[in-house]
PDB file of C-alpha atoms in Angstrom:
ATOM      1  CA  ASP U   1     231.873-136.942  95.430  1.00 76.00           C
ATOM      2  CA  ALA U   2     228.642-137.063  93.422  1.00 75.00           C
ATOM      3  CA  ALA U   3     228.236-140.802  94.020  1.00 75.00           C
ATOM      4  CA  LEU U   4     228.982-140.568  97.750  1.00 77.00           C
ATOM      5  CA  SER U   5     226.918-137.496  98.574  1.00 73.00           C
ATOM      6  CA  PRO U   6     223.439-138.113 100.043  1.00 71.00           C
ATOM      7  CA  ARG U   7     222.029-135.821  97.372  1.00 69.00           C
ATOM      8  CA  GLY U   8     224.438-137.044  94.743  1.00 65.00           C
ATOM      9  CA  SER U   9     223.593-136.751  91.108  1.00 67.00           C
ATOM     10  CA  VAL U  10     224.645-140.337  90.408  1.00 70.00           C
ATOM     11  CA  ALA U  11     223.920-143.636  92.151  1.00 68.00           C
ATOM     12  CA  ARG U  12     227.375-145.092  91.507  1.00 71.00           C
ATOM     13  CA  GLY U  13     230.701-143.783  90.391  1.00 72.00           C
ATOM     14  CA  LEU U  14     233.909-144.985  88.838  1.00 70.00           C
ATOM     15  CA  THR U  15     237.188-143.159  88.930  1.00 70.00           C
ATOM     16  CA  LEU U  16     240.205-144.428  87.066  1.00 69.00           C
ATOM     17  CA  CYS U  17     243.526-143.243  88.436  1.00 72.00           C
ATOM     18  CA  ARG U  18     246.924-144.778  88.112  1.00 75.00           C
ATOM     19  CA  PRO U  19     248.986-145.974  89.820  1.00 80.00           C
ATOM     20  CA  PRO U  20     247.290-147.349  92.927  1.00 82.00           C
ATOM     21  CA  GLY U  21     250.573-147.076  94.833  1.00 91.00           C
ATOM     22  CA  HIS U  22     250.039-150.303  96.740  1.00 94.00           C
ATOM     23  CA  HIS U  23     253.722-150.756  97.678  1.00 94.00           C
ATOM     24  CA  ALA U  24     253.930-147.390  99.491  1.00 94.00           C
ATOM     25  CA  GLY U  25     253.348-147.625 103.228  1.00 95.00           C
ATOM     26  CA  ARG U  26     252.633-145.048 105.909  1.00 93.00           C
ATOM     27  CA  ALA U  27     256.200-143.771 106.134  1.00 93.00           C
ATOM     28  CA  ARG U  28     258.015-145.069 103.055  1.00 92.00           C
ATOM     29  CA  SER U  29     257.920-145.296  99.292  1.00 90.00           C
ATOM     30  CA  GLU U  30     258.764-148.627  97.740  1.00 86.00           C
ATOM     31  CA  GLY U  31     258.403-150.637  94.558  1.00 85.00           C
ATOM     32  CA  PHE U  32     258.107-147.555  92.317  1.00 86.00           C
ATOM     33  CA  CYS U  33     255.178-146.313  94.443  1.00 90.00           C
ATOM     34  CA  LEU U  34     255.669-142.877  95.988  1.00 91.00           C
ATOM     35  CA  VAL U  35     252.179-142.433  97.477  1.00 94.00           C
ATOM     36  CA  ASN U  36     249.550-145.031  98.265  1.00 95.00           C
ATOM     37  CA  ASN U  37     246.788-143.451  96.179  1.00 93.00           C
ATOM     38  CA  VAL U  38     244.183-146.060  97.083  1.00 94.00           C
ATOM     39  CA  ALA U  39     244.770-145.384 100.803  1.00 96.00           C
ATOM     40  CA  VAL U  40     244.483-141.645 100.150  1.00 95.00           C
ATOM     41  CA  ALA U  41     241.210-142.250  98.270  1.00 94.00           C
ATOM     42  CA  ALA U  42     239.833-144.302 101.191  1.00 96.00           C
ATOM     43  CA  ALA U  43     240.791-141.602 103.692  1.00 96.00           C
ATOM     44  CA  TYR U  44     239.267-138.893 101.493  1.00 95.00           C
ATOM     45  CA  ALA U  45     235.997-140.793 101.027  1.00 94.00           C
ATOM     46  CA  ARG U  46     235.666-141.228 104.787  1.00 95.00           C
ATOM     47  CA  SER U  47     236.572-137.655 105.689  1.00 96.00           C
ATOM     48  CA  ALA U  48     234.526-135.971 102.951  1.00 94.00           C
ATOM     49  CA  HIS U  49     231.490-138.247 103.406  1.00 93.00           C
ATOM     50  CA  PRO U  50     231.509-139.478 107.022  1.00 94.00           C
ATOM     51  CA  SER U  51     227.779-140.262 107.097  1.00 92.00           C
ATOM     52  CA  GLU U  52     227.869-142.283 103.898  1.00 91.00           C
ATOM     53  CA  VAL U  53     231.259-144.007 104.038  1.00 94.00           C
ATOM     54  CA  LYS U  54     231.983-146.027 107.122  1.00 96.00           C
ATOM     55  CA  ARG U  55     233.272-149.273 105.573  1.00 97.00           C
ATOM     56  CA  VAL U  56     235.685-149.410 102.624  1.00 97.00           C
ATOM     57  CA  LEU U  57     236.624-152.495 100.619  1.00 97.00           C
ATOM     58  CA  ILE U  58     239.938-152.395  98.770  1.00 96.00           C
ATOM     59  CA  PHE U  59     240.402-155.115  96.170  1.00 96.00           C
ATOM     60  CA  ASP U  60     244.067-155.308  95.188  1.00 95.00           C
ATOM     61  CA  TRP U  61     245.023-157.524  92.270  1.00 92.00           C
ATOM     62  CA  ASP U  62     248.479-157.560  90.809  1.00 93.00           C
ATOM     63  CA  VAL U  63     251.253-160.048  90.256  1.00 94.00           C
ATOM     64  CA  HIS U  64     252.930-158.434  93.320  1.00 95.00           C
ATOM     65  CA  HIS U  65     251.380-158.224  96.776  1.00 96.00           C
ATOM     66  CA  GLY U  66     250.402-154.715  97.906  1.00 95.00           C
ATOM     67  CA  GLN U  67     252.272-154.789 101.197  1.00 97.00           C
ATOM     68  CA  GLY U  68     251.971-151.025 101.675  1.00 97.00           C
ATOM     69  CA  THR U  69     248.175-151.114 101.558  1.00 97.00           C
ATOM     70  CA  GLN U  70     248.189-154.113 103.882  1.00 98.00           C
ATOM     71  CA  GLU U  71     250.430-152.288 106.363  1.00 98.00           C
ATOM     72  CA  ILE U  72     248.296-149.129 106.361  1.00 98.00           C
ATOM     73  CA  PHE U  73     245.034-150.971 107.102  1.00 98.00           C
ATOM     74  CA  TRP U  74     246.495-153.861 109.156  1.00 98.00           C
ATOM     75  CA  SER U  75     244.648-152.935 112.373  1.00 98.00           C
ATOM     76  CA  ASP U  76     241.612-151.225 110.827  1.00 98.00           C
ATOM     77  CA  PRO U  77     238.259-153.021 111.133  1.00 98.00           C
ATOM     78  CA  THR U  78     236.564-150.450 108.889  1.00 98.00           C
ATOM     79  CA  THR U  79     238.622-151.400 105.844  1.00 98.00           C
ATOM     80  CA  LEU U  80     238.590-154.846 104.274  1.00 98.00           C
ATOM     81  CA  VAL U  81     241.666-155.433 102.111  1.00 98.00           C
ATOM     82  CA  VAL U  82     241.435-158.385  99.719  1.00 98.00           C
ATOM     83  CA  SER U  83     244.633-159.022  97.775  1.00 98.00           C
ATOM     84  CA  VAL U  84     245.125-161.520  94.949  1.00 97.00           C
ATOM     85  CA  HIS U  85     248.757-161.901  93.879  1.00 97.00           C
ATOM     86  CA  ARG U  86     251.606-164.284  93.117  1.00 97.00           C
ATOM     87  CA  HIS U  87     253.348-165.544  96.226  1.00 97.00           C
ATOM     88  CA  GLU U  88     256.365-167.787  96.492  1.00 95.00           C
ATOM     89  CA  PRO U  89     259.767-167.727  98.202  1.00 93.00           C
ATOM     90  CA  GLY U  90     262.051-165.058  96.775  1.00 95.00           C
ATOM     91  CA  PHE U  91     259.319-163.217  94.852  1.00 96.00           C
ATOM     92  CA  TYR U  92     258.936-159.483  95.600  1.00 95.00           C
ATOM     93  CA  PRO U  93     257.865-158.232  98.074  1.00 96.00           C
ATOM     94  CA  GLY U  94     257.917-161.495 100.040  1.00 95.00           C
ATOM     95  CA  SER U  95     254.629-160.834 101.840  1.00 97.00           C
ATOM     96  CA  GLY U  96     251.014-161.776 101.259  1.00 97.00           C
ATOM     97  CA  ASP U  97     250.771-165.239 102.743  1.00 98.00           C
ATOM     98  CA  ALA U  98     247.227-166.425 103.502  1.00 98.00           C
ATOM     99  CA  SER U  99     248.125-166.431 107.208  1.00 98.00           C
ATOM    100  CA  GLU U 100     248.563-162.615 107.155  1.00 98.00           C
ATOM    101  CA  VAL U 101     245.089-161.551 108.327  1.00 98.00           C
ATOM    102  CA  GLY U 102     245.530-158.342 110.315  1.00 98.00           C
ATOM    103  CA  GLU U 103     245.821-157.831 114.059  1.00 98.00           C
ATOM    104  CA  GLY U 104     243.975-156.302 116.981  1.00 98.00           C
ATOM    105  CA  LEU U 105     240.669-154.797 115.894  1.00 98.00           C
ATOM    106  CA  GLY U 106     241.714-155.426 112.284  1.00 98.00           C
ATOM    107  CA  LEU U 107     242.047-159.183 112.739  1.00 98.00           C
ATOM    108  CA  GLY U 108     240.258-160.832 109.812  1.00 98.00           C
ATOM    109  CA  TYR U 109     240.021-157.645 107.736  1.00 98.00           C
ATOM    110  CA  THR U 110     243.066-158.512 105.628  1.00 98.00           C
ATOM    111  CA  VAL U 111     242.475-161.365 103.195  1.00 98.00           C
ATOM    112  CA  ASN U 112     245.348-162.598 101.056  1.00 98.00           C
ATOM    113  CA  VAL U 113     244.841-164.971  98.152  1.00 98.00           C
ATOM    114  CA  PRO U 114     248.358-166.092  97.197  1.00 98.00           C
ATOM    115  CA  LEU U 115     248.656-167.762  93.793  1.00 97.00           C
ATOM    116  CA  CYS U 116     251.442-169.821  92.235  1.00 95.00           C
ATOM    117  CA  ALA U 117     253.548-168.662  89.312  1.00 95.00           C
ATOM    118  CA  GLY U 118     251.734-169.115  86.020  1.00 94.00           C
ATOM    119  CA  TYR U 119     248.255-168.434  87.367  1.00 94.00           C
ATOM    120  CA  GLY U 120     245.710-167.342  84.793  1.00 93.00           C
ATOM    121  CA  ASP U 121     242.260-165.891  84.257  1.00 94.00           C
ATOM    122  CA  ALA U 122     240.481-168.932  85.682  1.00 97.00           C
ATOM    123  CA  ASP U 123     242.447-168.592  88.923  1.00 96.00           C
ATOM    124  CA  LEU U 124     241.586-164.893  89.199  1.00 95.00           C
ATOM    125  CA  TRP U 125     237.929-165.645  88.484  1.00 96.00           C
ATOM    126  CA  MET U 126     237.885-168.324  91.175  1.00 97.00           C
ATOM    127  CA  ALA U 127     239.514-165.963  93.705  1.00 97.00           C
ATOM    128  CA  CYS U 128     236.834-163.377  92.986  1.00 97.00           C
ATOM    129  CA  ALA U 129     233.938-165.837  93.062  1.00 98.00           C
ATOM    130  CA  GLU U 130     235.046-167.836  96.095  1.00 98.00           C
ATOM    131  CA  VAL U 131     236.820-165.235  98.232  1.00 98.00           C
ATOM    132  CA  LEU U 132     236.179-161.626  97.181  1.00 98.00           C
ATOM    133  CA  LEU U 133     232.413-161.754  96.610  1.00 98.00           C
ATOM    134  CA  PRO U 134     231.522-163.704  99.773  1.00 98.00           C
ATOM    135  CA  ALA U 135     233.812-161.439 101.841  1.00 98.00           C
ATOM    136  CA  ALA U 136     232.259-158.322 100.304  1.00 97.00           C
ATOM    137  CA  ARG U 137     228.730-159.579 101.020  1.00 98.00           C
ATOM    138  CA  ARG U 138     229.610-160.202 104.674  1.00 98.00           C
ATOM    139  CA  PHE U 139     231.450-156.881 105.073  1.00 98.00           C
ATOM    140  CA  ARG U 140     228.845-154.759 103.235  1.00 96.00           C
ATOM    141  CA  PRO U 141     231.149-151.917 102.134  1.00 95.00           C
ATOM    142  CA  ASP U 142     229.902-148.392 101.545  1.00 93.00           C
ATOM    143  CA  CYS U 143     232.728-147.751  99.091  1.00 93.00           C
ATOM    144  CA  ILE U 144     234.733-150.156  96.917  1.00 93.00           C
ATOM    145  CA  LEU U 145     238.182-149.220  95.636  1.00 93.00           C
ATOM    146  CA  VAL U 146     240.067-151.366  93.139  1.00 92.00           C
ATOM    147  CA  SER U 147     243.832-151.272  93.270  1.00 92.00           C
ATOM    148  CA  ALA U 148     244.785-152.717  89.881  1.00 88.00           C
ATOM    149  CA  GLY U 149     248.489-153.191  89.378  1.00 78.00           C
ATOM    150  CA  PHE U 150     250.423-152.434  86.219  1.00 70.00           C
ATOM    151  CA  ASP U 151     251.775-155.942  85.842  1.00 64.00           C
ATOM    152  CA  ALA U 152     248.825-158.063  86.906  1.00 56.00           C
TER     153      ALA U 152
END
């Protein structure tokens, strides 16, 4: 709250909370995620600070795609979801292809960076440098939330 308030006592803030809950969708729990905490945080930031928080960027990185977060913000042009994850046939949860980009008003506000098995630090760095940072600069978020998985 202090970082988002117009008279906040800090210019930036960092909150560490686990788990992000990225497999939980609007109406279901899945993949050991009961509540999508990053989606709750985005909703709270917007409702508690409507003048300051209009655009939210969620950066999700984990070995598994955060299909719950993607589902929640699929049609939302005020939330940019960038997900970096392993993606191949038969690998849970089976979503996160680069062609999954949102729909309706949210078209283009879902960005998936699927990686092959065995990806490493250099691949993650490249995804951040070549996809995340340019997308963030274009989107100009008011709030950035990082959904860091347990098994990334």
